[in-house]
Coordinates of C-alpha atoms in Angstrom, one line a residue:
X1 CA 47.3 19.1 47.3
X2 CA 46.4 16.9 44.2
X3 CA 47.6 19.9 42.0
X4 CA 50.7 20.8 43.9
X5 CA 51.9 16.6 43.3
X6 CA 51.0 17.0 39.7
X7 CA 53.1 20.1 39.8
X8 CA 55.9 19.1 41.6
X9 CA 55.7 15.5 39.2
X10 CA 56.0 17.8 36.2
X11 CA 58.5 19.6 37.3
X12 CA 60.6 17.0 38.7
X13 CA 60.4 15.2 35.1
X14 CA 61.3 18.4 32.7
X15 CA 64.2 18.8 35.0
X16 CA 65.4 14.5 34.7
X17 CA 64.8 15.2 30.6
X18 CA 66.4 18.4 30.7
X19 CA 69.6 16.1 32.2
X20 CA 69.2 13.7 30.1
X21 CA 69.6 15.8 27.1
X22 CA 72.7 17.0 28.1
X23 CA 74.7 14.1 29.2
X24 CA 72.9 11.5 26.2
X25 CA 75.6 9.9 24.2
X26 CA 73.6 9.8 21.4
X27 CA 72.7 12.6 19.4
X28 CA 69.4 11.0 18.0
X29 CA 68.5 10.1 21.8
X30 CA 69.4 13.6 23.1
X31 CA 66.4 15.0 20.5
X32 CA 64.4 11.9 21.5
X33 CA 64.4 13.2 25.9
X34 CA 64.0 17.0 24.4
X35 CA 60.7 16.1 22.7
X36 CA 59.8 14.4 25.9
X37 CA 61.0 17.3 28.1
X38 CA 58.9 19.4 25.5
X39 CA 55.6 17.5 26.2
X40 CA 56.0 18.0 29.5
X41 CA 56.3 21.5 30.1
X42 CA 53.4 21.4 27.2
X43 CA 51.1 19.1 30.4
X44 CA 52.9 22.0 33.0
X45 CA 51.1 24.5 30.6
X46 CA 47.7 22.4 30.4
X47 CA 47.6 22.4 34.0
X48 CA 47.9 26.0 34.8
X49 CA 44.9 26.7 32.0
X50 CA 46.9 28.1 29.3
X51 CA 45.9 25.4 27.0
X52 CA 47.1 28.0 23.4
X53 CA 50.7 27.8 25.2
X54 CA 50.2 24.1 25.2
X55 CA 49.5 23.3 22.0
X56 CA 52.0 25.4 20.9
X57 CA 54.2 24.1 22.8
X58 CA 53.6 20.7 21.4
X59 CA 53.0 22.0 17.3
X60 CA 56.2 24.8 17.0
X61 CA 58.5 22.9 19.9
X62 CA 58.0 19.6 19.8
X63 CA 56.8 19.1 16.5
X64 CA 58.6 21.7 14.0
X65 CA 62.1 22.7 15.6
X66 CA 62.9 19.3 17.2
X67 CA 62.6 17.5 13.9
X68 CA 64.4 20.0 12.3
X69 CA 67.2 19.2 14.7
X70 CA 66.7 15.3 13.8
X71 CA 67.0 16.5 10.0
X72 CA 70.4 18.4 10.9
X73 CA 71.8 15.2 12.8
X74 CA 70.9 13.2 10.1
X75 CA 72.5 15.4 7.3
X76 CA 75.6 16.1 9.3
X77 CA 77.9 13.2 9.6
X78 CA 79.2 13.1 13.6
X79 CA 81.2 10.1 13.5
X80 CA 83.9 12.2 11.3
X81 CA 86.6 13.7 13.8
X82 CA 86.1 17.2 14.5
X83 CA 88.6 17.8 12.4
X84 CA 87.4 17.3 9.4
X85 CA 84.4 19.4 10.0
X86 CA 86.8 22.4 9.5
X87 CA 86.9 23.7 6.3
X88 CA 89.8 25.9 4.7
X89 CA 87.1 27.9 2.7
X90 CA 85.6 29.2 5.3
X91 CA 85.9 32.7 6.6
X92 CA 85.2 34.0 10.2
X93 CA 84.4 37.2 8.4
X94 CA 80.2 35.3 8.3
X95 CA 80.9 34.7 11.8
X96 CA 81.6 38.9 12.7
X97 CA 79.1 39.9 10.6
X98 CA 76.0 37.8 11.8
X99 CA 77.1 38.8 15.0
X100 CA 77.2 42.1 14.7
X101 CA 73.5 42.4 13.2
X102 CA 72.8 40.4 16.9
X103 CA 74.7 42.7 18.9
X104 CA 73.2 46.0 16.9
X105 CA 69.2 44.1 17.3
X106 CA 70.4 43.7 20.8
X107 CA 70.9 47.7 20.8
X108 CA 67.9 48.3 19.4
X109 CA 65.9 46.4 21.4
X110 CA 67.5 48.2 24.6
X111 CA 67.1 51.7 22.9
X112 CA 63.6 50.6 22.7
X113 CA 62.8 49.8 26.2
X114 CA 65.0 53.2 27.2
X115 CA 62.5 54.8 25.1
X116 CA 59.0 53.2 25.9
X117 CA 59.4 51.5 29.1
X118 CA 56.8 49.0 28.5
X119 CA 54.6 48.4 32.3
X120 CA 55.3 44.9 33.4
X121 CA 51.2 44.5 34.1
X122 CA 50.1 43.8 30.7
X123 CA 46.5 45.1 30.1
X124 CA 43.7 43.4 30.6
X125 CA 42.2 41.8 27.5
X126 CA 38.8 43.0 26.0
X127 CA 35.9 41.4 27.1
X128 CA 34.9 38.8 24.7
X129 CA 37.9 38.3 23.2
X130 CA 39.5 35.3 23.2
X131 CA 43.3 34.3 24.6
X132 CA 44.7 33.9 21.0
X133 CA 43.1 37.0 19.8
X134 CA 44.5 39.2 22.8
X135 CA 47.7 37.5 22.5
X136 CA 47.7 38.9 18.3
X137 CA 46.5 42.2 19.6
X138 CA 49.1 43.1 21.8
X139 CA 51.7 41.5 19.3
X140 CA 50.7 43.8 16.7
X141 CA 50.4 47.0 18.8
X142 CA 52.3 47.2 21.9
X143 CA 55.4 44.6 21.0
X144 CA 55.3 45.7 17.2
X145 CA 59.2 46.7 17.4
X146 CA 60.2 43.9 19.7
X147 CA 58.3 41.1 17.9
X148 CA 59.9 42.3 14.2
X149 CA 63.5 42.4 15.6
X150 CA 63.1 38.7 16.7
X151 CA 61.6 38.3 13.2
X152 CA 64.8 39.5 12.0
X153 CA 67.2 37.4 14.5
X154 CA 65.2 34.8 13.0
X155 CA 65.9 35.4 9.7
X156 CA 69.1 35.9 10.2
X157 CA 69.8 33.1 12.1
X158 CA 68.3 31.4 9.2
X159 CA 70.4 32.9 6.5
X160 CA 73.3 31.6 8.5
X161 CA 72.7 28.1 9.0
X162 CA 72.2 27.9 5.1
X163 CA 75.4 29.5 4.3
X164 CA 77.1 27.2 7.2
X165 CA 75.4 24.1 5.3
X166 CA 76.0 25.2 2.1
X167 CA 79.3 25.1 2.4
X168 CA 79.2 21.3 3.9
X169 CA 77.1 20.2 1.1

């Protein structure tokens, strides 16, 4: 009973943050209920004993990408109009291309599964190992492809934002 309430609780709070990101006026208290939202779902993890997702839940989420998104707000100026966000000098040809890598790792992702349909039971892990060491194992063997085409939309993704901010700089 006491863990279905603590559930519930949980729940009930990722889902008012979750909101509350959305319909913030501010940008800067927007990131502020996502960290919050973050920490929570890191405590929904805690609770059903998968303290690795937890913490990195709470290092990667909380702590890496949602300051990089306070660094962004901070570098981008949003009181100009939208307007003059647009620049003359840019080309939608970026836009094509970056999404056409997506849409052809999106391919080969599907090829992939078409080809090696993957059982939904993942295997058990070996005795003695530990959760992080079975979660590397099967990274590095069964979802090689997989975990390298995220890699990629990564680094992609990456290469994009720079040329985007480049631009504004």
């Amino acid at each position: 009973m006491g863990e279905a309430i603590a559930f519930y609780t949980l729940a009930a709070m990722i889902l008012a943050f979750g909101v509350l990101v959305i319909t913030a006026k501010s940008t800067v208290h927007s990131i502020m209920f996502l960290i919050a939202n973050f920490l929570f779902i890191a405590g929904l993890y805690a609770m059903l004993n998968a303290p690795f997702l937890a913490a990195i839940q709470v290092i990667v989420y909380a702590g890496g990408i949602v300051v990089l998104y306070l660094f962004v707000v901070m570098l981008v100026n949003l009181k100009r109009p939208p307007e003059a966000h647009q620049d003359k000098r840019r080309r939608s040809g970026w836009g094509v291309a970056f999404s056409v890598v997506v849409l052809a790792e999106l391919i080969v992702i599907a090829a992939y599964k078409l080809v090696s349909p993957a059982s939904l039971v993942l295997p058990a892990a070996p005795m003695g190992s530990h959760n992080v060491e079975a979660v590397g194992w099967l990274l590095y063997t069964d979802y090689l492809v997989p975990f390298e085409v995220a890699s990629m939309l990564l680094l992609v993704a990456m290469v994009g934002a720079i040329v985007l901010a480049r631009r504004e700089l």
